């Protein structure tokens, strides 16, 4: 763990181990933080926030963040390998998605350091006034990161916090701490003053819970499951800390009869199979027009069979393992529950024999809105498909799209531009793509409606969420 610029073990001496999900083999023992360690990290972050970091000018903050981006880029091969081994991401993706994602995030966020601003306004009260609003850093931030994109998400959290002038205690997921350890080492090398970036490694129920409840943490930024999001809200009540939550999804993909199927079919397939479906914005529900349903489902099933499932260091591998034995059990349990509730397995549906936590890319058809597989987030490579009729209008399709408790992301494939925009307006979803797919762009606000979270990360809204406003009025009479 990194506390106030020093590396240390847990005060209790406890450790936990992290494994390669493609083989189940142990990779490393990592310090397991308890309350004492969290207290020390928060105290270091507080001292830096009130001390040296508060004097660092915006252009210097930007320079440091950019320097960190340069160092990540320079160490990209090593970081990509670390991410592949710890997370189970096929190596062909980790260099650009993880390393490239982290670098892009930091470079984008660095720009905000010199652009954040308050405002002045006219008061209506009698007399002559000068009124202005200061935008200040929110303070000490706990940032709790999940296991699916540890490096890129840690960078996406660190960047805006540091740009805004906050200090940070990072906590990676217990399944995937390794790239974050290297990331904070690089932050030290970049020259951030000690205590600005701190790291505690450990379990959610101990280290994570202690951060969320801590009286001296001003903000907690969390990405993870909806269940844990609720626990974070409860814990944050101790001192009314600011909370941002990027939670689960059950995102719909709509493919209309007039869509460009050459693009829509592979996009829908990769929308659920990429990273073995362990993506919060995965397109896990497919609504397809009945005229093209057979063709689309055959196309997706064909890809499911063709995509290479294998060891993550094999450069040909497209689908890696799930992150843990627990996750494998969860996903296969959902497939079984779908079968029991009457869904039909069109392709996949089984665990892959041999070492590691692999499950076949799976398509379930004949799914109904009441089924658990259609309502709950599976976080695995499992697509639930349903047909719709060309008589269905935007209202009815939006009702289908909105039928879960989540509202994170959606994709629409049609050449009918009016329908695409009508449907996009009616979907209660934080991110919508029309006739295209793609990952996170740091300029776009990211977050969800309903149970998908609170607030937005990225973009202007994301960095402003690391600030507080202070209204100051001077009577000039
Ligand atoms: P999953 O259940 O898929 O592991 P979580 O949402 O529980 O996903 O995990 C995301 C992050 O939240 C991890 O860093 C984890 O350690 C942390 N976490 C888990 N439980 C808690 C909790 N009660 N309080 C704070 N953080 C937690």
Short mmCIF file of C-alpha atoms and ligand atoms in Angstrom, two decimals:
data_model
loop_
_atom_site.label_atom_id
_atom_site.label_comp_id
_atom_site.label_asym_id
_atom_site.label_seq_id
_atom_site.Cartn_x
_atom_site.Cartn_y
_atom_site.Cartn_z
CA UNK A 1 0.00 0.00 0.00
CA UNK A 2 1.13 3.54 -0.58
CA UNK A 3 0.45 5.91 2.29
CA UNK A 4 1.90 9.42 2.36
CA UNK A 5 4.57 8.51 -0.19
CA UNK A 6 5.71 5.38 1.68
CA UNK A 7 5.17 1.75 0.82
CA UNK A 8 3.85 -0.35 3.65
CA UNK A 9 2.31 -3.65 4.65
CA UNK A 10 -1.02 -3.83 6.46
CA UNK A 11 -0.78 -2.95 10.17
CA UNK A 12 -2.23 -6.39 10.91
CA UNK A 13 0.32 -8.07 8.61
CA UNK A 14 -2.57 -9.71 6.74
CA UNK A 15 -2.48 -10.39 3.02
CA UNK A 16 -4.72 -11.84 0.36
CA UNK A 17 -3.78 -13.45 -2.91
CA UNK A 18 -4.68 -12.59 -6.46
CA UNK A 19 -4.87 -15.16 -9.26
CA UNK A 20 -4.78 -15.52 -13.04
CA UNK A 21 -8.40 -16.25 -13.99
CA UNK A 22 -7.26 -18.07 -17.13
CA UNK A 23 -5.46 -20.74 -15.06
CA UNK A 24 -6.59 -20.27 -11.47
CA UNK A 25 -2.91 -19.93 -10.47
CA UNK A 26 -1.82 -17.51 -7.76
CA UNK A 27 0.00 -14.41 -9.01
CA UNK A 28 0.90 -12.51 -5.84
CA UNK A 29 0.19 -11.83 -2.18
CA UNK A 30 -1.07 -8.34 -1.52
CA UNK A 31 -1.44 -6.37 1.73
CA UNK A 32 -4.96 -6.51 3.15
CA UNK A 33 -5.91 -3.15 4.63
CA UNK A 34 -7.95 -2.77 7.78
CA UNK A 35 -9.33 0.30 9.53
CA UNK A 36 -5.95 1.40 10.89
CA UNK A 37 -4.46 1.45 7.40
CA UNK A 38 -7.44 3.31 5.99
CA UNK A 39 -7.13 5.88 8.81
CA UNK A 40 -3.45 6.38 7.97
CA UNK A 41 -4.14 6.79 4.25
CA UNK A 42 -6.96 9.28 4.84
CA UNK A 43 -4.77 11.25 7.27
CA UNK A 44 -2.00 11.41 4.65
CA UNK A 45 -4.49 12.57 2.02
CA UNK A 46 -5.85 15.22 4.40
CA UNK A 47 -2.37 16.52 5.25
CA UNK A 48 -1.48 16.81 1.56
CA UNK A 49 -4.80 18.45 0.73
CA UNK A 50 -4.36 21.12 3.38
CA UNK A 51 -0.62 21.39 2.89
CA UNK A 52 1.56 21.28 -0.20
CA UNK A 53 -1.07 20.25 -2.75
CA UNK A 54 -3.24 23.30 -2.05
CA UNK A 55 -0.36 25.52 -3.21
CA UNK A 56 0.23 23.72 -6.49
CA UNK A 57 -1.01 25.85 -9.40
CA UNK A 58 -3.44 24.50 -12.01
CA UNK A 59 -0.83 24.37 -14.80
CA UNK A 60 1.48 22.36 -12.57
CA UNK A 61 -1.35 19.95 -11.73
CA UNK A 62 -1.97 19.55 -15.47
CA UNK A 63 1.74 18.94 -16.07
CA UNK A 64 1.88 16.25 -13.39
CA UNK A 65 -1.21 14.47 -14.73
CA UNK A 66 0.23 14.56 -18.25
CA UNK A 67 3.54 13.25 -16.92
CA UNK A 68 1.68 10.32 -15.34
CA UNK A 69 0.02 9.66 -18.72
CA UNK A 70 3.47 9.67 -20.39
CA UNK A 71 4.82 7.19 -17.84
CA UNK A 72 1.85 4.86 -18.30
CA UNK A 73 2.40 4.98 -22.04
CA UNK A 74 6.13 4.33 -21.66
CA UNK A 75 5.40 1.32 -19.43
CA UNK A 76 2.44 0.23 -21.53
CA UNK A 77 3.61 -3.28 -22.45
CA UNK A 78 4.28 -4.18 -18.85
CA UNK A 79 0.97 -2.71 -17.69
CA UNK A 80 -0.93 -4.51 -20.45
CA UNK A 81 0.64 -7.82 -19.44
CA UNK A 82 -0.17 -7.17 -15.78
CA UNK A 83 -3.78 -6.39 -16.64
CA UNK A 84 -4.09 -9.46 -18.85
CA UNK A 85 -2.77 -11.77 -16.12
CA UNK A 86 -4.72 -10.24 -13.24
CA UNK A 87 -8.05 -9.47 -14.94
CA UNK A 88 -8.16 -12.12 -17.67
CA UNK A 89 -8.37 -9.62 -20.52
CA UNK A 90 -7.07 -11.04 -23.81
CA UNK A 91 -3.71 -9.45 -24.57
CA UNK A 92 -4.87 -8.11 -27.93
CA UNK A 93 -7.22 -5.73 -26.05
CA UNK A 94 -5.26 -4.73 -22.95
CA UNK A 95 -2.69 -2.52 -24.72
CA UNK A 96 -5.23 -0.23 -26.35
CA UNK A 97 -8.33 -0.63 -24.15
CA UNK A 98 -6.63 -0.58 -20.75
CA UNK A 99 -3.35 1.24 -21.29
CA UNK A 100 -4.69 3.42 -24.11
CA UNK A 101 -7.86 4.09 -22.13
CA UNK A 102 -5.90 5.18 -19.05
CA UNK A 103 -3.58 7.45 -21.05
CA UNK A 104 -6.48 9.04 -22.96
CA UNK A 105 -8.38 9.67 -19.75
CA UNK A 106 -5.47 11.35 -18.02
CA UNK A 107 -4.61 13.54 -21.02
CA UNK A 108 -8.22 14.67 -21.33
CA UNK A 109 -8.63 15.32 -17.61
CA UNK A 110 -5.31 17.20 -17.35
CA UNK A 111 -6.84 19.87 -19.59
CA UNK A 112 -9.53 20.63 -17.03
CA UNK A 113 -7.04 21.71 -14.36
CA UNK A 114 -6.56 25.06 -16.12
CA UNK A 115 -10.15 25.44 -17.27
CA UNK A 116 -12.29 24.94 -14.19
CA UNK A 117 -13.84 28.23 -13.15
CA UNK A 118 -16.41 29.86 -10.91
CA UNK A 119 -18.69 32.72 -12.04
CA UNK A 120 -19.92 36.18 -11.17
CA UNK A 121 -23.58 37.17 -11.01
CA UNK A 122 -25.93 40.10 -10.40
CA UNK A 123 -27.93 40.06 -7.16
CA UNK A 124 -31.52 41.38 -7.08
CA UNK A 125 -31.20 42.57 -3.47
CA UNK A 126 -31.18 46.37 -2.83
CA UNK A 127 -27.78 48.06 -2.93
CA UNK A 128 -24.69 47.45 -4.96
CA UNK A 129 -23.12 44.04 -4.69
CA UNK A 130 -20.26 42.06 -6.06
CA UNK A 131 -21.33 38.42 -6.04
CA UNK A 132 -19.13 35.59 -7.16
CA UNK A 133 -19.09 31.84 -6.94
CA UNK A 134 -15.83 30.11 -6.12
CA UNK A 135 -15.32 26.57 -7.37
CA UNK A 136 -13.16 24.71 -4.87
CA UNK A 137 -11.86 21.13 -4.71
CA UNK A 138 -14.16 18.92 -2.66
CA UNK A 139 -11.25 17.59 -0.56
CA UNK A 140 -10.17 14.06 0.30
CA UNK A 141 -11.67 11.53 -2.12
CA UNK A 142 -12.02 7.80 -1.65
CA UNK A 143 -12.13 6.08 -5.02
CA UNK A 144 -13.35 2.50 -5.07
CA UNK A 145 -12.75 0.68 -8.33
CA UNK A 146 -14.15 -2.64 -9.63
CA UNK A 147 -12.29 -5.56 -11.19
CA UNK A 148 -13.34 -5.35 -14.84
CA UNK A 149 -11.22 -2.35 -15.98
CA UNK A 150 -8.94 -1.63 -13.02
CA UNK A 151 -6.27 0.51 -14.71
CA UNK A 152 -8.50 2.57 -17.00
CA UNK A 153 -11.06 3.15 -14.28
CA UNK A 154 -8.48 4.12 -11.69
CA UNK A 155 -7.10 6.64 -14.21
CA UNK A 156 -10.60 7.90 -14.98
CA UNK A 157 -11.16 8.51 -11.28
CA UNK A 158 -7.73 9.92 -10.47
CA UNK A 159 -7.62 12.34 -13.41
CA UNK A 160 -10.57 14.60 -12.57
CA UNK A 161 -9.90 14.48 -8.82
CA UNK A 162 -6.30 15.64 -9.30
CA UNK A 163 -7.27 18.19 -11.96
CA UNK A 164 -9.74 19.72 -9.51
CA UNK A 165 -7.11 19.86 -6.74
CA UNK A 166 -8.36 17.00 -4.57
CA UNK A 167 -6.27 14.30 -2.91
CA UNK A 168 -7.09 10.64 -3.25
CA UNK A 169 -7.16 7.28 -1.53
CA UNK A 170 -7.59 4.62 -4.22
CA UNK A 171 -8.92 1.17 -3.50
CA UNK A 172 -8.77 -1.38 -6.31
CA UNK A 173 -10.91 -4.51 -6.21
CA UNK A 174 -9.46 -7.44 -4.27
CA UNK A 175 -9.54 -9.58 -7.43
CA UNK A 176 -7.38 -7.16 -9.46
CA UNK A 177 -5.01 -4.93 -7.44
CA UNK A 178 -1.80 -5.32 -9.48
CA UNK A 179 -2.04 -2.66 -12.20
CA UNK A 180 -3.19 -0.08 -9.63
CA UNK A 181 -0.12 -0.76 -7.50
CA UNK A 182 2.03 -0.01 -10.54
CA UNK A 183 -0.10 3.04 -11.38
CA UNK A 184 0.50 4.71 -8.02
CA UNK A 185 4.19 3.84 -8.25
CA UNK A 186 4.24 5.75 -11.53
CA UNK A 187 2.36 8.64 -9.87
CA UNK A 188 5.20 8.88 -7.34
CA UNK A 189 7.71 8.84 -10.18
CA UNK A 190 5.74 11.55 -11.99
CA UNK A 191 6.38 13.80 -8.99
CA UNK A 192 3.05 14.20 -7.23
CA UNK A 193 3.78 15.41 -3.68
CA UNK A 194 3.53 12.66 -1.08
CA UNK A 195 0.03 12.02 0.21
CA UNK A 196 -1.72 13.31 -2.93
CA UNK A 197 -2.21 9.80 -4.29
CA UNK A 198 -2.55 7.02 -1.71
CA UNK A 199 -3.39 3.37 -2.21
CA UNK A 200 -5.03 0.87 0.09
CA UNK A 201 -5.44 -2.68 -1.15
CA UNK A 202 -7.96 -4.93 0.51
CA UNK A 203 -11.44 -6.36 0.65
CA UNK A 204 -14.58 -4.35 0.08
CA UNK A 205 -16.17 -5.35 3.34
CA UNK A 206 -13.14 -4.13 5.33
CA UNK A 207 -11.04 -1.53 3.47
CA UNK A 208 -13.88 -0.37 1.18
CA UNK A 209 -16.44 -0.12 3.96
CA UNK A 210 -13.99 1.78 6.21
CA UNK A 211 -13.40 4.34 3.44
CA UNK A 212 -17.09 4.78 2.70
CA UNK A 213 -17.90 5.39 6.38
CA UNK A 214 -14.81 7.49 7.19
CA UNK A 215 -15.56 10.81 8.90
CA UNK A 216 -12.66 12.59 7.19
CA UNK A 217 -13.39 11.54 3.61
CA UNK A 218 -15.24 14.29 1.73
CA UNK A 219 -16.31 12.30 -1.30
CA UNK A 220 -16.57 8.68 -2.32
CA UNK A 221 -16.54 7.79 -6.00
CA UNK A 222 -17.63 4.23 -6.58
CA UNK A 223 -17.99 1.98 -9.60
CA UNK A 224 -19.36 -1.49 -9.04
CA UNK A 225 -22.49 -3.46 -8.34
CA UNK A 226 -25.83 -1.94 -7.42
CA UNK A 227 -25.92 -3.92 -4.16
CA UNK A 228 -22.59 -2.44 -3.05
CA UNK A 229 -23.73 0.99 -4.27
CA UNK A 230 -26.55 0.81 -1.72
CA UNK A 231 -24.08 -0.11 1.03
CA UNK A 232 -21.92 2.89 0.06
CA UNK A 233 -24.92 5.23 0.32
CA UNK A 234 -25.71 3.87 3.78
CA UNK A 235 -22.10 4.18 4.94
CA UNK A 236 -21.73 7.70 3.55
CA UNK A 237 -24.44 9.00 5.89
CA UNK A 238 -21.88 9.29 8.71
CA UNK A 239 -20.71 12.70 7.50
CA UNK A 240 -22.90 13.29 4.42
CA UNK A 241 -19.93 12.80 2.16
CA UNK A 242 -20.51 13.44 -1.54
CA UNK A 243 -21.25 10.23 -3.39
CA UNK A 244 -20.97 9.36 -7.06
CA UNK A 245 -22.05 5.92 -8.19
CA UNK A 246 -21.57 4.18 -11.50
CA UNK A 247 -23.49 0.95 -11.08
CA UNK A 248 -24.98 -1.86 -13.09
CA UNK A 249 -26.85 -2.01 -16.35
CA UNK A 250 -29.10 -4.22 -18.44
CA UNK A 251 -28.68 -2.30 -21.63
CA UNK A 252 -30.86 -2.81 -24.70
CA UNK A 253 -29.77 -3.07 -28.34
CA UNK A 254 -32.50 -2.41 -30.92
CA UNK A 255 -32.01 -3.72 -34.45
CA UNK A 256 -34.68 -2.59 -36.91
CA UNK A 257 -35.55 -4.28 -40.19
CA UNK A 258 -33.89 -1.48 -42.20
CA UNK A 259 -30.61 -1.54 -40.22
CA UNK A 260 -27.23 -2.07 -41.87
CA UNK A 261 -26.92 -5.66 -40.66
CA UNK A 262 -23.30 -6.00 -41.78
CA UNK A 263 -22.45 -3.53 -39.03
CA UNK A 264 -25.24 -4.22 -36.54
CA UNK A 265 -24.67 -7.98 -36.18
CA UNK A 266 -20.97 -7.90 -35.19
CA UNK A 267 -21.59 -4.84 -33.02
CA UNK A 268 -24.41 -6.56 -31.14
CA UNK A 269 -22.27 -9.68 -30.72
CA UNK A 270 -19.21 -7.80 -29.44
CA UNK A 271 -21.49 -5.55 -27.38
CA UNK A 272 -22.21 -8.55 -25.16
CA UNK A 273 -19.23 -10.86 -25.72
CA UNK A 274 -16.38 -8.34 -25.33
CA UNK A 275 -14.59 -8.93 -22.04
CA UNK A 276 -16.84 -11.97 -21.58
CA UNK A 277 -19.74 -9.62 -20.92
CA UNK A 278 -18.11 -8.17 -17.80
CA UNK A 279 -18.86 -4.60 -18.85
CA UNK A 280 -21.39 -2.42 -17.07
CA UNK A 281 -22.66 -1.04 -20.39
CA UNK A 282 -22.82 -4.47 -22.10
CA UNK A 283 -25.72 -4.78 -24.55
CA UNK A 284 -27.30 -7.68 -22.71
CA UNK A 285 -30.85 -7.43 -24.08
CA UNK A 286 -31.44 -7.60 -27.83
CA UNK A 287 -34.71 -6.43 -29.36
CA UNK A 288 -34.77 -7.37 -33.04
CA UNK A 289 -37.41 -6.72 -35.70
CA UNK A 290 -39.16 -9.94 -36.67
CA UNK A 291 -38.43 -9.48 -40.40
CA UNK A 292 -34.67 -9.80 -39.78
CA UNK A 293 -34.67 -11.73 -36.50
CA UNK A 294 -33.59 -15.11 -37.93
CA UNK A 295 -30.77 -13.56 -39.92
CA UNK A 296 -29.54 -11.48 -36.97
CA UNK A 297 -29.71 -14.32 -34.46
CA UNK A 298 -27.94 -16.70 -36.82
CA UNK A 299 -25.27 -14.09 -37.39
CA UNK A 300 -24.71 -13.52 -33.68
CA UNK A 301 -24.75 -17.25 -32.95
CA UNK A 302 -22.21 -17.77 -35.75
CA UNK A 303 -19.91 -15.22 -34.16
CA UNK A 304 -20.40 -16.81 -30.74
CA UNK A 305 -19.12 -20.08 -32.17
CA UNK A 306 -16.31 -18.51 -34.15
CA UNK A 307 -14.80 -16.15 -31.56
CA UNK A 308 -11.69 -17.72 -30.12
CA UNK A 309 -12.10 -18.52 -26.41
CA UNK A 310 -8.76 -19.24 -24.82
CA UNK A 311 -5.77 -18.27 -22.77
CA UNK A 312 -5.41 -14.54 -22.50
CA UNK A 313 -1.75 -14.45 -23.56
CA UNK A 314 -2.60 -16.07 -26.90
CA UNK A 315 -2.74 -13.12 -29.31
CA UNK A 316 -5.63 -14.75 -31.22
CA UNK A 317 -7.88 -15.01 -28.15
CA UNK A 318 -10.98 -12.82 -28.29
CA UNK A 319 -12.92 -14.16 -25.30
CA UNK A 320 -11.07 -14.66 -22.03
CA UNK A 321 -12.26 -16.13 -18.75
CA UNK A 322 -14.56 -14.64 -16.17
CA UNK A 323 -12.68 -12.98 -13.34
CA UNK A 324 -13.22 -15.59 -10.61
CA UNK A 325 -14.74 -18.93 -9.72
CA UNK A 326 -17.50 -17.01 -7.93
CA UNK A 327 -18.33 -15.07 -11.09
CA UNK A 328 -18.37 -18.31 -13.10
CA UNK A 329 -20.88 -19.79 -10.67
CA UNK A 330 -23.02 -16.69 -10.86
CA UNK A 331 -23.12 -16.63 -14.67
CA UNK A 332 -23.78 -20.36 -15.13
CA UNK A 333 -26.45 -20.06 -12.40
CA UNK A 334 -28.20 -17.38 -14.45
CA UNK A 335 -28.07 -19.48 -17.62
CA UNK A 336 -29.63 -22.34 -15.68
CA UNK A 337 -32.35 -20.08 -14.28
CA UNK A 338 -33.12 -18.87 -17.83
CA UNK A 339 -33.54 -22.49 -18.97
CA UNK A 340 -35.82 -23.23 -16.03
CA UNK A 341 -37.98 -20.20 -16.75
CA UNK A 342 -38.47 -21.30 -20.36
CA UNK A 343 -35.75 -19.53 -22.36
CA UNK A 344 -34.09 -21.54 -25.13
CA UNK A 345 -30.30 -21.71 -25.48
CA UNK A 346 -29.57 -20.89 -29.13
CA UNK A 347 -25.81 -21.17 -28.72
CA UNK A 348 -23.33 -21.71 -25.87
CA UNK A 349 -24.70 -22.17 -22.38
CA UNK A 350 -21.90 -24.24 -20.89
CA UNK A 351 -18.73 -23.84 -18.90
CA UNK A 352 -15.61 -24.62 -20.90
CA UNK A 353 -13.85 -27.67 -19.52
CA UNK A 354 -10.29 -27.35 -18.26
CA UNK A 355 -8.50 -24.84 -16.04
CA UNK A 356 -9.66 -21.23 -15.65
CA UNK A 357 -13.09 -19.68 -15.31
CA UNK A 358 -14.36 -19.82 -18.90
CA UNK A 359 -17.96 -19.82 -20.04
CA UNK A 360 -19.13 -20.09 -23.67
CA UNK A 361 -20.61 -17.03 -25.37
CA UNK A 362 -24.33 -17.65 -25.00
CA UNK A 363 -27.54 -16.49 -26.69
CA UNK A 364 -30.90 -17.10 -25.01
CA UNK A 365 -34.01 -16.74 -27.17
CA UNK A 366 -37.73 -16.78 -26.37
CA UNK A 367 -37.05 -14.66 -23.30
CA UNK A 368 -39.84 -12.86 -21.44
CA UNK A 369 -39.74 -9.62 -19.49
CA UNK A 370 -40.53 -11.44 -16.25
CA UNK A 371 -37.49 -13.76 -16.42
CA UNK A 372 -34.56 -13.07 -14.10
CA UNK A 373 -32.17 -13.28 -17.06
CA UNK A 374 -34.04 -10.38 -18.69
CA UNK A 375 -34.29 -8.24 -15.54
CA UNK A 376 -31.04 -8.74 -13.62
CA UNK A 377 -27.47 -7.92 -14.54
CA UNK A 378 -25.63 -11.18 -15.32
CA UNK A 379 -22.18 -9.66 -16.01
CA UNK A 380 -21.27 -12.49 -18.32
CA UNK A 381 -21.38 -13.26 -22.07
CA UNK A 382 -25.12 -13.95 -22.10
CA UNK A 383 -27.44 -12.22 -24.55
CA UNK A 384 -31.24 -12.32 -24.05
CA UNK A 385 -33.01 -11.88 -27.39
CA UNK A 386 -36.62 -10.90 -28.09
CA UNK A 387 -38.44 -10.11 -31.35
CA UNK A 388 -40.50 -7.01 -31.93
CA UNK A 389 -43.08 -6.25 -34.60
CA UNK A 390 -42.85 -3.57 -37.26
CA UNK A 391 -46.17 -2.28 -35.87
CA UNK A 392 -44.39 -1.34 -32.61
CA UNK A 393 -43.94 2.42 -32.30
CA UNK A 394 -41.27 4.35 -30.40
CA UNK A 395 -43.45 4.44 -27.26
CA UNK A 396 -43.81 0.67 -27.12
CA UNK A 397 -40.14 0.04 -27.93
CA UNK A 398 -39.09 2.52 -25.27
CA UNK A 399 -41.26 0.66 -22.77
CA UNK A 400 -39.39 -2.53 -23.67
CA UNK A 401 -36.06 -0.77 -23.32
CA UNK A 402 -37.04 0.81 -20.00
CA UNK A 403 -38.52 -2.30 -18.42
CA UNK A 404 -35.57 -3.01 -16.08
CA UNK A 405 -34.52 -1.10 -12.95
CA UNK A 406 -31.35 0.04 -14.78
CA UNK A 407 -30.74 2.87 -17.24
CA UNK A 408 -27.09 2.93 -18.24
CA UNK A 409 -26.70 2.50 -21.98
CA UNK A 410 -28.54 1.63 -25.21
CA UNK A 411 -27.82 1.05 -28.91
CA UNK A 412 -30.14 1.68 -31.82
CA UNK A 413 -29.58 0.38 -35.36
CA UNK A 414 -31.89 1.80 -38.04
CA UNK A 415 -31.74 3.97 -41.16
CA UNK A 416 -34.95 5.72 -40.07
CA UNK A 417 -33.40 8.79 -38.50
CA UNK A 418 -36.71 10.02 -37.06
CA UNK A 419 -37.35 6.71 -35.30
CA UNK A 420 -33.79 6.59 -33.98
CA UNK A 421 -34.07 10.01 -32.35
CA UNK A 422 -37.62 9.45 -31.09
CA UNK A 423 -36.55 6.24 -29.40
CA UNK A 424 -33.37 7.83 -28.02
CA UNK A 425 -35.44 10.59 -26.38
CA UNK A 426 -37.79 8.11 -24.77
CA UNK A 427 -35.17 5.74 -23.37
CA UNK A 428 -34.23 6.41 -19.74
CA UNK A 429 -30.58 5.78 -20.32
CA UNK A 430 -27.36 7.73 -19.67
CA UNK A 431 -25.59 6.83 -22.92
CA UNK A 432 -27.09 6.02 -26.30
CA UNK A 433 -25.33 5.08 -29.55
CA UNK A 434 -27.06 5.16 -32.91
CA UNK A 435 -25.65 3.07 -35.79
CA UNK A 436 -22.29 2.67 -34.14
CA UNK A 437 -20.54 1.14 -31.20
CA UNK A 438 -17.54 2.03 -29.12
CA UNK A 439 -16.05 2.31 -25.71
CA UNK A 440 -15.75 5.11 -23.21
CA UNK A 441 -14.79 8.55 -24.47
CA UNK A 442 -13.51 10.77 -21.67
CA UNK A 443 -15.34 13.77 -23.14
CA UNK A 444 -18.77 12.13 -22.86
CA UNK A 445 -20.63 12.10 -19.56
CA UNK A 446 -20.85 8.52 -18.32
CA UNK A 447 -23.43 7.30 -15.85
CA UNK A 448 -26.94 6.15 -15.53
CA UNK A 449 -30.57 6.80 -14.81
CA UNK A 450 -32.45 4.91 -12.08
CA UNK A 451 -30.52 2.11 -10.33
CA UNK A 452 -27.52 2.61 -12.65
CA UNK A 453 -26.18 5.27 -10.36
CA UNK A 454 -25.82 8.83 -9.16
CA UNK A 455 -24.04 11.56 -11.06
CA UNK A 456 -21.80 11.37 -14.09
CA UNK A 457 -18.13 10.64 -14.59
CA UNK A 458 -16.10 12.12 -17.47
CA UNK A 459 -16.80 15.29 -19.42
CA UNK A 460 -17.36 18.61 -17.70
CA UNK A 461 -19.94 17.16 -15.31
CA UNK A 462 -17.43 14.53 -14.20
CA UNK A 463 -14.71 16.95 -13.16
CA UNK A 464 -17.19 19.40 -11.63
CA UNK A 465 -18.36 16.55 -9.40
CA UNK A 466 -14.97 16.89 -7.65
CA UNK A 467 -15.72 20.49 -6.66
CA UNK A 468 -17.86 22.43 -4.19
CA UNK A 469 -19.40 25.83 -4.90
CA UNK A 470 -19.07 28.75 -2.52
CA UNK A 471 -21.20 31.88 -3.08
CA UNK A 472 -19.56 35.08 -1.81
CA UNK A 473 -21.34 38.45 -1.84
CA UNK A 474 -19.75 41.79 -0.97
CA UNK A 475 -21.88 44.84 -0.32
CA UNK A 476 -20.08 47.71 -2.05
CA UNK A 477 -22.17 50.57 -0.57
P1 LIG B 1 -18.58 -7.54 -7.16
O1 LIG B 1 -19.71 -7.94 -6.25
O2 LIG B 1 -18.85 -7.85 -8.56
O3 LIG B 1 -17.21 -7.94 -6.70
P2 LIG B 1 -18.56 -4.93 -5.98
O4 LIG B 1 -19.47 -3.84 -6.35
O5 LIG B 1 -18.82 -5.61 -4.68
O6 LIG B 1 -18.57 -5.95 -7.18
O7 LIG B 1 -17.06 -4.43 -6.01
C1 LIG B 1 -16.60 -3.24 -6.53
C2 LIG B 1 -15.63 -2.58 -5.58
O8 LIG B 1 -16.33 -2.29 -4.37
C3 LIG B 1 -14.45 -3.44 -5.16
O9 LIG B 1 -13.32 -2.59 -5.02
C4 LIG B 1 -14.88 -3.98 -3.82
O10 LIG B 1 -13.78 -4.32 -2.98
C5 LIG B 1 -15.62 -2.80 -3.25
N1 LIG B 1 -16.61 -3.12 -2.20
C6 LIG B 1 -17.30 -4.27 -2.02
N2 LIG B 1 -18.10 -4.18 -0.93
C7 LIG B 1 -17.92 -2.92 -0.41
C8 LIG B 1 -18.49 -2.20 0.69
N3 LIG B 1 -19.39 -2.75 1.48
N4 LIG B 1 -18.06 -0.94 0.89
C9 LIG B 1 -17.16 -0.36 0.09
N5 LIG B 1 -16.60 -0.98 -0.96
C10 LIG B 1 -16.96 -2.25 -1.22
#
